[in-house]
PDB file of C-alpha atoms and ligand atoms in Angstrom:
ATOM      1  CA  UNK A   1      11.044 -12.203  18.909  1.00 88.00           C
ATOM      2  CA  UNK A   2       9.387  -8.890  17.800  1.00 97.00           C
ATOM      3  CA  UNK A   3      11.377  -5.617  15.689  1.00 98.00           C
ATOM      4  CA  UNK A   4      10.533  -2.590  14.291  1.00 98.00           C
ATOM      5  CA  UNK A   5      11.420  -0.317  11.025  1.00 98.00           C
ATOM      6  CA  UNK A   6      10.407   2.739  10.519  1.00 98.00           C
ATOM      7  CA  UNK A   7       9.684   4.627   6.938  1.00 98.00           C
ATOM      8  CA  UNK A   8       9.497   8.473   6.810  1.00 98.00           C
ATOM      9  CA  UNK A   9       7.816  10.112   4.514  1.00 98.00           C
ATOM     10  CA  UNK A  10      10.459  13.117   3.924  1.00 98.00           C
ATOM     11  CA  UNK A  11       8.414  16.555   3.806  1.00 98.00           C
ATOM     12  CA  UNK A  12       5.867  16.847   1.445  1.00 97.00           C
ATOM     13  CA  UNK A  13       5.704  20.572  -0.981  1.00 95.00           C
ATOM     14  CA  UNK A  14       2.343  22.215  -0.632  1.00 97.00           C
ATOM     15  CA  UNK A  15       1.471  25.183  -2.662  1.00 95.00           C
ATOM     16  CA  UNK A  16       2.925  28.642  -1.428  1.00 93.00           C
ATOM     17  CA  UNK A  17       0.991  30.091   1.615  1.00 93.00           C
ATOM     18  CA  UNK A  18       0.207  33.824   2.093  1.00 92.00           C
ATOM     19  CA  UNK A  19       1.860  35.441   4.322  1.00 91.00           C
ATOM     20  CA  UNK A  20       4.593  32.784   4.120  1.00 94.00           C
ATOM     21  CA  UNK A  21       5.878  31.641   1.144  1.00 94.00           C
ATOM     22  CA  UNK A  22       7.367  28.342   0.310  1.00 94.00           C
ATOM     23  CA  UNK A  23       5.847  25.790   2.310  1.00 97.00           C
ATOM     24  CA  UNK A  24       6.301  21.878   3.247  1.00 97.00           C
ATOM     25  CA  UNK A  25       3.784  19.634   5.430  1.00 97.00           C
ATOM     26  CA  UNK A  26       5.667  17.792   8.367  1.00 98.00           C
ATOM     27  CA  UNK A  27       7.868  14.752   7.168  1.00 98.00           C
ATOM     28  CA  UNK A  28       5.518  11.439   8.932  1.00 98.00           C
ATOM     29  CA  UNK A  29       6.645   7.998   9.970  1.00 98.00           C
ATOM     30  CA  UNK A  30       4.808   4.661   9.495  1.00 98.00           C
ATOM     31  CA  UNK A  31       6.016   1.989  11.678  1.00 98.00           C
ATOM     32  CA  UNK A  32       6.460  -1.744  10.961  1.00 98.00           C
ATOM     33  CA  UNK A  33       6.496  -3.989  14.075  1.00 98.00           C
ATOM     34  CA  UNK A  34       7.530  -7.209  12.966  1.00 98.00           C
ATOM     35  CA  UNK A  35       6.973 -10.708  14.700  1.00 98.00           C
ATOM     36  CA  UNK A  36       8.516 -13.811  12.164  1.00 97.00           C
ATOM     37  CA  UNK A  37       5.884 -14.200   9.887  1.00 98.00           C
ATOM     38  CA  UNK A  38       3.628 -11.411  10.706  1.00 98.00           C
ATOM     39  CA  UNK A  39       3.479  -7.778  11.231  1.00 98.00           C
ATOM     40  CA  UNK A  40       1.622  -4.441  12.274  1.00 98.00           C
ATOM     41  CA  UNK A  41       1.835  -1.076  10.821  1.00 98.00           C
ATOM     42  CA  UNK A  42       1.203   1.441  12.857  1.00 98.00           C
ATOM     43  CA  UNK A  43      -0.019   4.312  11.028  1.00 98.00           C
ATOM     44  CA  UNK A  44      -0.412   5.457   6.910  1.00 98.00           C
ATOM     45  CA  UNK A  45       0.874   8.072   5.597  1.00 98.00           C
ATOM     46  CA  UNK A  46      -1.041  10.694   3.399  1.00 98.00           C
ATOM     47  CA  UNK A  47      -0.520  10.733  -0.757  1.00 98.00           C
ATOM     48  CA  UNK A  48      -1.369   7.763  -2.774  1.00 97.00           C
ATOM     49  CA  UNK A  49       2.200   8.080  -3.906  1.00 97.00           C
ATOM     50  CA  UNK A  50       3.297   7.264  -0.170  1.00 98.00           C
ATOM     51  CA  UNK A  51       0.980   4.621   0.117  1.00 98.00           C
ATOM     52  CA  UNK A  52       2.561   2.852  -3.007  1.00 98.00           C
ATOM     53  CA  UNK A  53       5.761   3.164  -1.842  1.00 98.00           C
ATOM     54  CA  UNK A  54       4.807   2.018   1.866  1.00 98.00           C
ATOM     55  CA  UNK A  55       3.364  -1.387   0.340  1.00 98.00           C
ATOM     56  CA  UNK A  56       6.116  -1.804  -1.636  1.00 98.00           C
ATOM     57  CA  UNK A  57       8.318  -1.346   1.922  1.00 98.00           C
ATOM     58  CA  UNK A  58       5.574  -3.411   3.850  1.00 98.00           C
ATOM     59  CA  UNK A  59       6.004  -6.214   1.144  1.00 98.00           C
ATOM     60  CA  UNK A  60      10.297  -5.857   1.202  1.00 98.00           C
ATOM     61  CA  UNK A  61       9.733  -7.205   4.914  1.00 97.00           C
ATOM     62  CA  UNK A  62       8.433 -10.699   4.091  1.00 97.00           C
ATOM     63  CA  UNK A  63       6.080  -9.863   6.928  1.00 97.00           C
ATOM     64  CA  UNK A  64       2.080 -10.869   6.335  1.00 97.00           C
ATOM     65  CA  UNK A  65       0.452  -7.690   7.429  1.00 98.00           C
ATOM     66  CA  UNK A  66      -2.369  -7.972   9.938  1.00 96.00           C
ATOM     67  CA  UNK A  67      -3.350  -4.625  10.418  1.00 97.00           C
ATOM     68  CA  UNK A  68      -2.514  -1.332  10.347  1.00 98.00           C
ATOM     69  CA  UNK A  69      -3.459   0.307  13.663  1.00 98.00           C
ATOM     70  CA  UNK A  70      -4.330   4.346  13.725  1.00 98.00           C
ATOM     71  CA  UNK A  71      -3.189   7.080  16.039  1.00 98.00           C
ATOM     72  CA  UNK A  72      -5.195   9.015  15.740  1.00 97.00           C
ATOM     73  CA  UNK A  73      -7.761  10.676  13.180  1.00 97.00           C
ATOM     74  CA  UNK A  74      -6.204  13.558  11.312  1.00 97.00           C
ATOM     75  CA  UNK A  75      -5.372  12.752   7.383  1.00 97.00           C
ATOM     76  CA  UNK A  76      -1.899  13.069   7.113  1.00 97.00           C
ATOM     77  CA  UNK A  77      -1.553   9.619   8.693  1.00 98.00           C
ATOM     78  CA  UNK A  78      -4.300   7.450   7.173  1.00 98.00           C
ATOM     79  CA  UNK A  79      -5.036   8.806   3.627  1.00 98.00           C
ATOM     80  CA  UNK A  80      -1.719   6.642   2.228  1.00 98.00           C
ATOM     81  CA  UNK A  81      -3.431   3.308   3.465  1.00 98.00           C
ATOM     82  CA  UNK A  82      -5.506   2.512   0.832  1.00 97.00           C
ATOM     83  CA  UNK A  83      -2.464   0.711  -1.231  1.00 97.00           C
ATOM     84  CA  UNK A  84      -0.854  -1.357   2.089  1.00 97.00           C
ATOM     85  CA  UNK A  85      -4.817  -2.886   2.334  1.00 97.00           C
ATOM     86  CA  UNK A  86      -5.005  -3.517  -0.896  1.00 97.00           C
ATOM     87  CA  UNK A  87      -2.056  -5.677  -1.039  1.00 97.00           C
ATOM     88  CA  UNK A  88      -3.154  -7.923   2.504  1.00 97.00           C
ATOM     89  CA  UNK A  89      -6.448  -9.026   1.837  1.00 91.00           C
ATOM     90  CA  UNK A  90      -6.684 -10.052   5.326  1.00 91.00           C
ATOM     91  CA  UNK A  91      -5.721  -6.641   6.915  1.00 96.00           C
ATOM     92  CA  UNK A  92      -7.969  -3.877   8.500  1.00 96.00           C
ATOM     93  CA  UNK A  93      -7.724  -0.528   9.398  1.00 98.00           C
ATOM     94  CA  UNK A  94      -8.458  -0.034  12.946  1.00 97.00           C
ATOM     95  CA  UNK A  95      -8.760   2.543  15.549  1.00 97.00           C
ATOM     96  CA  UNK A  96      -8.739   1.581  19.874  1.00 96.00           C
ATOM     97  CA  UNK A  97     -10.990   4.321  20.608  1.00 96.00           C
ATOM     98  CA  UNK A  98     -14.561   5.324  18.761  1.00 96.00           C
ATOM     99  CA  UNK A  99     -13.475   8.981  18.694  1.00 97.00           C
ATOM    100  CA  UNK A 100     -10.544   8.807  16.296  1.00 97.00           C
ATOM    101  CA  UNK A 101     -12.952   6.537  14.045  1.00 97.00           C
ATOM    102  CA  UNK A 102     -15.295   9.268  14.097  1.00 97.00           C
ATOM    103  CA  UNK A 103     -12.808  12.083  13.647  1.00 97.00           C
ATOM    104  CA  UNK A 104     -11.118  10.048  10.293  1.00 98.00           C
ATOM    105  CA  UNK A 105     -14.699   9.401   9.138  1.00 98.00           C
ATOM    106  CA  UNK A 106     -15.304  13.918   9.492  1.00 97.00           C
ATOM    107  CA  UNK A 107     -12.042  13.925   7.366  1.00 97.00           C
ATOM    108  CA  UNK A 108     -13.172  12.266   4.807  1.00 97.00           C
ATOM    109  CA  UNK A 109     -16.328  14.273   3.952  1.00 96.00           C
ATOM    110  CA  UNK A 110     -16.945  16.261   1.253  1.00 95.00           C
ATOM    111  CA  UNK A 111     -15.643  19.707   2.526  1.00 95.00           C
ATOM    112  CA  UNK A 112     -12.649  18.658   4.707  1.00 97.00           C
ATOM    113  CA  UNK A 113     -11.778  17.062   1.705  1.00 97.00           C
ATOM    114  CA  UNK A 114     -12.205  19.681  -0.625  1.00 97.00           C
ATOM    115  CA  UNK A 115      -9.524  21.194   1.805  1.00 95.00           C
ATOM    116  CA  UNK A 116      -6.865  18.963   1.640  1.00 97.00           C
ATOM    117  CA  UNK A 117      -7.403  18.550  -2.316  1.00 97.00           C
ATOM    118  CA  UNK A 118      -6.469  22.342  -2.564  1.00 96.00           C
ATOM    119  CA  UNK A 119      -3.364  21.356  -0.574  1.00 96.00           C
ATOM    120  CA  UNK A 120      -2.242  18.151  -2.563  1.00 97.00           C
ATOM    121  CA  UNK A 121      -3.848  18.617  -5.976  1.00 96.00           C
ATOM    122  CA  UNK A 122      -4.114  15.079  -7.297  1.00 96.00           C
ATOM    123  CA  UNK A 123      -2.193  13.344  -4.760  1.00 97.00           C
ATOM    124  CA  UNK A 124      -4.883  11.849  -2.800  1.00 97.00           C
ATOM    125  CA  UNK A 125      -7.003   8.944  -3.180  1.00 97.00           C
ATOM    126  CA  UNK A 126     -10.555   9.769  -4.124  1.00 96.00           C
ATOM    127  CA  UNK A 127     -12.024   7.728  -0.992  1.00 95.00           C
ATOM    128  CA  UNK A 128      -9.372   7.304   1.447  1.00 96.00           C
ATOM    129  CA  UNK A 129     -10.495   4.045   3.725  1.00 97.00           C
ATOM    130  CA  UNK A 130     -11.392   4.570   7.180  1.00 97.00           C
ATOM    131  CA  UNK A 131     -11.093   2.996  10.285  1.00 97.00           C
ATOM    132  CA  UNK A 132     -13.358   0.325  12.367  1.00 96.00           C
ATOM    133  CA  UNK A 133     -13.314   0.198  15.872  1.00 95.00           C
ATOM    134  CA  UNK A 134     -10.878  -2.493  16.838  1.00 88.00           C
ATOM    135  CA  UNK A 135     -12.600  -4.201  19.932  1.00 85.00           C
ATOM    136  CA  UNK A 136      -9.984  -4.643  21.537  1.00 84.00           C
ATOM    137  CA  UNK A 137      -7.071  -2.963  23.642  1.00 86.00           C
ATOM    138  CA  UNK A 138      -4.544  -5.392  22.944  1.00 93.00           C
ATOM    139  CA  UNK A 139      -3.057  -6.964  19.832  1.00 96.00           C
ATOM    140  CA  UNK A 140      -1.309 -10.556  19.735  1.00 96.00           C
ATOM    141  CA  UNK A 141       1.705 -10.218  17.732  1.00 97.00           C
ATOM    142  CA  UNK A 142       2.977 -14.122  17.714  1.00 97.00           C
ATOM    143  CA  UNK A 143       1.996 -14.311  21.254  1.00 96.00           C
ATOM    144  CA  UNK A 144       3.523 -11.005  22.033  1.00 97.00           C
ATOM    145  CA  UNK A 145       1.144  -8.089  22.924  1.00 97.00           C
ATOM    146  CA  UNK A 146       1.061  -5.195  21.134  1.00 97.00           C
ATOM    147  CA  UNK A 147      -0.935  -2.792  23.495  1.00 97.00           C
ATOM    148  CA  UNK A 148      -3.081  -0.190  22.297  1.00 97.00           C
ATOM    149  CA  UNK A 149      -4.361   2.809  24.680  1.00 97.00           C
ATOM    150  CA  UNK A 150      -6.211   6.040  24.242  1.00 96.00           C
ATOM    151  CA  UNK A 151      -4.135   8.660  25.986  1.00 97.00           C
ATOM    152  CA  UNK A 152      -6.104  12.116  25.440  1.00 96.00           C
ATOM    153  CA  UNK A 153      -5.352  15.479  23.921  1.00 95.00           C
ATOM    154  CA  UNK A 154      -2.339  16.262  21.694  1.00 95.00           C
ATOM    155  CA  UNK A 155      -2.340  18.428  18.392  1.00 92.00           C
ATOM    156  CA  UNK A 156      -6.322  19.389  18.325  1.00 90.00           C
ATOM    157  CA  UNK A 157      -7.560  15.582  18.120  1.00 94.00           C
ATOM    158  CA  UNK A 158      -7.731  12.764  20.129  1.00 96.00           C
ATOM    159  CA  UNK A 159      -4.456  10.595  20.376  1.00 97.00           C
ATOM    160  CA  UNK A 160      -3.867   6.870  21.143  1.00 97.00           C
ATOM    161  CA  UNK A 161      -0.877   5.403  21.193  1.00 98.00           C
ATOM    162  CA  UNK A 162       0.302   1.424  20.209  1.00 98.00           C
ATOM    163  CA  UNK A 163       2.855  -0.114  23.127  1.00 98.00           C
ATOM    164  CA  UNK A 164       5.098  -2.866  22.163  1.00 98.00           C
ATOM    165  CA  UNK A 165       5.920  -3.913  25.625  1.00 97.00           C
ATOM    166  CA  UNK A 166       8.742  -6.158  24.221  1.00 97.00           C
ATOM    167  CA  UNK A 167      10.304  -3.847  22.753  1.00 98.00           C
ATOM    168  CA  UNK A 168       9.894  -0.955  24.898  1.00 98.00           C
ATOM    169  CA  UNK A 169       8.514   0.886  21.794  1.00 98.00           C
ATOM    170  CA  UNK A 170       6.204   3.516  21.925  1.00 98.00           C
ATOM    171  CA  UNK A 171       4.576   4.475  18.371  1.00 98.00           C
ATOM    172  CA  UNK A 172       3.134   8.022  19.860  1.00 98.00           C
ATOM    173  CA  UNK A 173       1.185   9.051  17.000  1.00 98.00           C
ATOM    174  CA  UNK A 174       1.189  12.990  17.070  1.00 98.00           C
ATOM    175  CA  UNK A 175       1.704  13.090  21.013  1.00 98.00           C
ATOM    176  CA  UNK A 176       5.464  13.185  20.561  1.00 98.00           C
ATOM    177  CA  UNK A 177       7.618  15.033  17.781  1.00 98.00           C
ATOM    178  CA  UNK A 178      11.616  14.470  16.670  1.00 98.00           C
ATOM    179  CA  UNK A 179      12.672  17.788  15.544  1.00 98.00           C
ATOM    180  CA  UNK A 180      10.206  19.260  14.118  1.00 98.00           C
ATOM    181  CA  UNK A 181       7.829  22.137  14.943  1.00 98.00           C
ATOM    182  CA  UNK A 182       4.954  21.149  17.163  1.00 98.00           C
ATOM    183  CA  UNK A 183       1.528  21.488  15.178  1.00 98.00           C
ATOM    184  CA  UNK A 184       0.524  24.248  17.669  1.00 98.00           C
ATOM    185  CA  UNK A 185      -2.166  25.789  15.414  1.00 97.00           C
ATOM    186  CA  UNK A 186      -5.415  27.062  17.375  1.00 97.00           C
ATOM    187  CA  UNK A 187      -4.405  25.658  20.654  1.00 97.00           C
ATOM    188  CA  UNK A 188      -5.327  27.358  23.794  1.00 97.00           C
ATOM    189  CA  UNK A 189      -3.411  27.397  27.187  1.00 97.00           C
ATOM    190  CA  UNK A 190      -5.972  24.181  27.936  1.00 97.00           C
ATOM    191  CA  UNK A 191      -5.503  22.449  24.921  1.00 97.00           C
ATOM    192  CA  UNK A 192      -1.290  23.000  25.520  1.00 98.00           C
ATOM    193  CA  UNK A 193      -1.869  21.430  28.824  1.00 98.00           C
ATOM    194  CA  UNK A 194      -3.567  18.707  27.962  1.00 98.00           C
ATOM    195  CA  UNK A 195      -0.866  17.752  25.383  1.00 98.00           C
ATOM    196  CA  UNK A 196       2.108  18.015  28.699  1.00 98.00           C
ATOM    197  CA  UNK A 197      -0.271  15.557  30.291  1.00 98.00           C
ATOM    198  CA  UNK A 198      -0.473  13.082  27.477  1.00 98.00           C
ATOM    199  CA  UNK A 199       3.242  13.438  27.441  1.00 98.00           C
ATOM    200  CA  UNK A 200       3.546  12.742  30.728  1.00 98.00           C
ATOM    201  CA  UNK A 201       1.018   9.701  30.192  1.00 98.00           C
ATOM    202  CA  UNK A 202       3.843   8.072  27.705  1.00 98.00           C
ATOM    203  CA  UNK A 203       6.870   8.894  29.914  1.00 98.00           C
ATOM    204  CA  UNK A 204       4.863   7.044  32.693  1.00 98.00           C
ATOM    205  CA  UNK A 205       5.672   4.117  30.407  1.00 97.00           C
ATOM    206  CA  UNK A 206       9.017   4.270  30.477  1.00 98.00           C
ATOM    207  CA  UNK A 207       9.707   3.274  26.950  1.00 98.00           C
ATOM    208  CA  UNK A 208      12.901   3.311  25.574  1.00 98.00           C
ATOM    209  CA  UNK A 209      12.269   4.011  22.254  1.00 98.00           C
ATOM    210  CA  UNK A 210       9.727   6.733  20.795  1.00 98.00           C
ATOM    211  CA  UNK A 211       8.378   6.568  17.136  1.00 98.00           C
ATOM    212  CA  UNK A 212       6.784  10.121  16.549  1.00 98.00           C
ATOM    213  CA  UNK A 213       4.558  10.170  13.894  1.00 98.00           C
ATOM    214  CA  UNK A 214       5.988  13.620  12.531  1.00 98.00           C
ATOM    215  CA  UNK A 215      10.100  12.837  12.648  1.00 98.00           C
ATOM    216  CA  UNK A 216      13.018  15.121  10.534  1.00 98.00           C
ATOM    217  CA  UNK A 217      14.166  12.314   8.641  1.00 98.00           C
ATOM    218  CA  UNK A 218      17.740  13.477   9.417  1.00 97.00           C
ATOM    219  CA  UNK A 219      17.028  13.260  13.367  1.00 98.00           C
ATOM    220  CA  UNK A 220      19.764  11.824  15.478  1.00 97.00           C
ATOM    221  CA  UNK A 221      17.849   8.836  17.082  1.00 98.00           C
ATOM    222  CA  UNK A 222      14.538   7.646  18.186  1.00 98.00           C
ATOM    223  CA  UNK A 223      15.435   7.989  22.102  1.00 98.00           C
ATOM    224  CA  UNK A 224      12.305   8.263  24.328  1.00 98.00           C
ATOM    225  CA  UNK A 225      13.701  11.069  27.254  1.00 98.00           C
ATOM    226  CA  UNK A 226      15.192  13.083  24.042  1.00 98.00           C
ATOM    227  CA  UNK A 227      12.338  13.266  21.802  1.00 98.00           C
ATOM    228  CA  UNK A 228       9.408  13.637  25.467  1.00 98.00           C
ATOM    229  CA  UNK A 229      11.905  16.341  26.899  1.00 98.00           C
ATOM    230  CA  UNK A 230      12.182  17.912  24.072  1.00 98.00           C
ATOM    231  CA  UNK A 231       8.174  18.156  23.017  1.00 98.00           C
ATOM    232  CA  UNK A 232       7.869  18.964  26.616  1.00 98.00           C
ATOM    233  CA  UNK A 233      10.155  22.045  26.370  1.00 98.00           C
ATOM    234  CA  UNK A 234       8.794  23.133  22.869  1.00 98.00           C
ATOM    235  CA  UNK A 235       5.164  23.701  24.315  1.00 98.00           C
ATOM    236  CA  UNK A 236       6.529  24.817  27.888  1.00 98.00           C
ATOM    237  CA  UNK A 237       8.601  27.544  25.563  1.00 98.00           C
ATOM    238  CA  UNK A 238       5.749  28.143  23.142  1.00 98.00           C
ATOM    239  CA  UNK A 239       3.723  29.099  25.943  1.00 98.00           C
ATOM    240  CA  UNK A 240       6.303  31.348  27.365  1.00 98.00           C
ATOM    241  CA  UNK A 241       7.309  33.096  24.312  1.00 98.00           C
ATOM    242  CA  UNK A 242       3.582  33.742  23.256  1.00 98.00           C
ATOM    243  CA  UNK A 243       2.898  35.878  26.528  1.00 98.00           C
ATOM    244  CA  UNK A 244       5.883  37.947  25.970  1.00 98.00           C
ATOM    245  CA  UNK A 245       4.901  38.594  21.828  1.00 98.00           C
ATOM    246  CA  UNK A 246       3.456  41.080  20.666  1.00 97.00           C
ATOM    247  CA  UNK A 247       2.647  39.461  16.920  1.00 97.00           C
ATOM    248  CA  UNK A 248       2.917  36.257  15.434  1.00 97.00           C
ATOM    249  CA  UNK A 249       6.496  37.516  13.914  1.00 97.00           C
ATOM    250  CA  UNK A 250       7.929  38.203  16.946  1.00 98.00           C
ATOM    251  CA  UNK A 251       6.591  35.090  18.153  1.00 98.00           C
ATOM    252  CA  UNK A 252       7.562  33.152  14.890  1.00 98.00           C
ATOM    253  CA  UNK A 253      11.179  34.974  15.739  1.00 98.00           C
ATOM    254  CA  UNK A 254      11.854  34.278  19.313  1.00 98.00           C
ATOM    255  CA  UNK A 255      10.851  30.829  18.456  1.00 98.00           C
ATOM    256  CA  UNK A 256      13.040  30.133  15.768  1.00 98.00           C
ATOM    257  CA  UNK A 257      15.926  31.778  18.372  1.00 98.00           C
ATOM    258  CA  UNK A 258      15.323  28.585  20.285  1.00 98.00           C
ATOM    259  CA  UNK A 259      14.392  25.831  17.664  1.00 98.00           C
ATOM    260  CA  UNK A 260      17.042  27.132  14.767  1.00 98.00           C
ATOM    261  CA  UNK A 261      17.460  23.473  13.336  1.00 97.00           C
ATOM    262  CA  UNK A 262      13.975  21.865  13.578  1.00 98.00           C
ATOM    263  CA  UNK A 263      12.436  21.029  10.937  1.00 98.00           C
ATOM    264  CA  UNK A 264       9.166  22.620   9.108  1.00 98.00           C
ATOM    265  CA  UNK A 265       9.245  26.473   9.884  1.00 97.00           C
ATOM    266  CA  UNK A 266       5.462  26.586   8.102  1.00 97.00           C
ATOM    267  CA  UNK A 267       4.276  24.966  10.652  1.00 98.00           C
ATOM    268  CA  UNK A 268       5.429  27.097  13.520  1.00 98.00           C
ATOM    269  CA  UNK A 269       3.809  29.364  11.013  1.00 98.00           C
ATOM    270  CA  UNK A 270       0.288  28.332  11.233  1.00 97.00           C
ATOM    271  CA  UNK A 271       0.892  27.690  15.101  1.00 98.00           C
ATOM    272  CA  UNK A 272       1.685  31.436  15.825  1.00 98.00           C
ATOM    273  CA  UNK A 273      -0.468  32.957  12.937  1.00 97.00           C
ATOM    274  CA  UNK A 274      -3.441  31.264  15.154  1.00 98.00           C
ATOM    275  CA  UNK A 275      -2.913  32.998  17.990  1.00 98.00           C
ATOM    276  CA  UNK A 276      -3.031  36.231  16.696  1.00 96.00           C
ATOM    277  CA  UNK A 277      -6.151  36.311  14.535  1.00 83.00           C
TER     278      UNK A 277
HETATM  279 ZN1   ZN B   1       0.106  14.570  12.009  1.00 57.08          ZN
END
């Protein structure tokens, strides 16, 4: 008998952007599927703060903790693990696909991470761990199978998704979002295609339930068609809006029109700032 919790990481303060102003990165998830005795997490968060308090979570569960699976390689959702592998000797990071290994490994270099330094001043861990190849597409959670799967492009890096079959759970990793703006920044109409496809890829699942790895922690639920029709509409109205724009404002604008209540206005931002540079 498998379950799930999920812990969100609220939205994190990041120095004041020009242009912009005050400014917050996306609230994340981390999810805990849970067998009896043993468990998975599905993703890390970012500060070493996080990480603390994710152990601390991870540990509140009873749970022994296997592993704790990636979505996919961009910081903001492996940085945090450092703590949660410290505290289960016998847990690995792991990736299902060599790409997002190689993509956390490029974040972690010197200059990327000279970047996200000046973003979280002494918030991050020195050396963040990264990821090994996993070897396998499927986890055994207590003889249930956890299924992991590469799906393709989403928000500028390769995403991979874990399947709980069981549960009908989908942890989507940065495929899906829960009210909050889409991380849109330097896509092109390709790359915004791509990212309908992959969600198309997890409706073809037919889960019930979708953890998104960037969630308003005051969203209404975690339903699948909600949160896949609604990522679905935000790029399908990103696109639309874009063409009609003559600036990023007015994009920023007719955006904000639509999505008055989501969550994270820098990021729509740095999404419509892109496209006019
Ligand atoms: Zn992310």
């Amino acid at each position: 008998m498998l379950s799930f919790q999920v812990f969100n990481s609220g939205y994190r303060p990041i120095p004041s952007v020009p242009g912009w102003g005050e400014a917050t990165w996306p609230a994340g998830t981390a999810t805990l599927i849970r067998g009896e005795r043993e468990a998975i997490l599905v993703d890390a968060l970012l500060t070493v703060d996080e990480g603390e308090r994710l152990a601390a979570w991870v540990r509140e569960s009873g749970r022994d903790l296997r592993a704790v699976f990636l979505t996919h390689g961009h910081f903001d959702h492996f940085f945090g693990a450092g703590p949660v592998l410290g505290a289960y000797a016998g847990s690995r990071l792991i990736a299902c696909d060599q790409q997002v290994v190689d993509e956390a490994v490029r974040q972690t270099g010197a200059e990327v991470m000279a970047r996200w330094n000046a973003l979280f001043p002494g918030r991050l861990a020195a050396t963040p761990p990264v990821p090994s190849w996993s070897g396998a597409a499927n986890l055994d959670l207590e003889g249930n199978p956890v299924y992991l799967r590469t799906i393709g492009g989403a928000d500028g890096v390769l995403a991979t998704i874990a399947y709980v079959p069981d549960l009908r759970l989908v942890c989507a990793g940065d495929i899906v979002y829960n009210n909050i703006h889409m991380w849109l920044r330097n896509s092109t109409p390709e790359s915004r295609k791509a990212w309908l496809a992959s969600l198309d890829a997890v409706a073809t699942m037919k889960p019930v339930t979708v953890v998104t790895g960037h969630r308003d922690p005051d969203a209404p639920d975690d339903d699948a068609a909600r949160v896949i029709d609604q990522s679905r509409r935000y790029i399908e109205d990103f696109e639309r809006e874009l063409a009609v724009s003559g600036t990023a404002r007015e994009l920023i604008d007719r955006m904000l029109a639509r999505y008055p209540d989501h969550g994270n206005r820098y990021t729509l931002f740095a999404s419509a700032t892109s496209q006019f540079a």
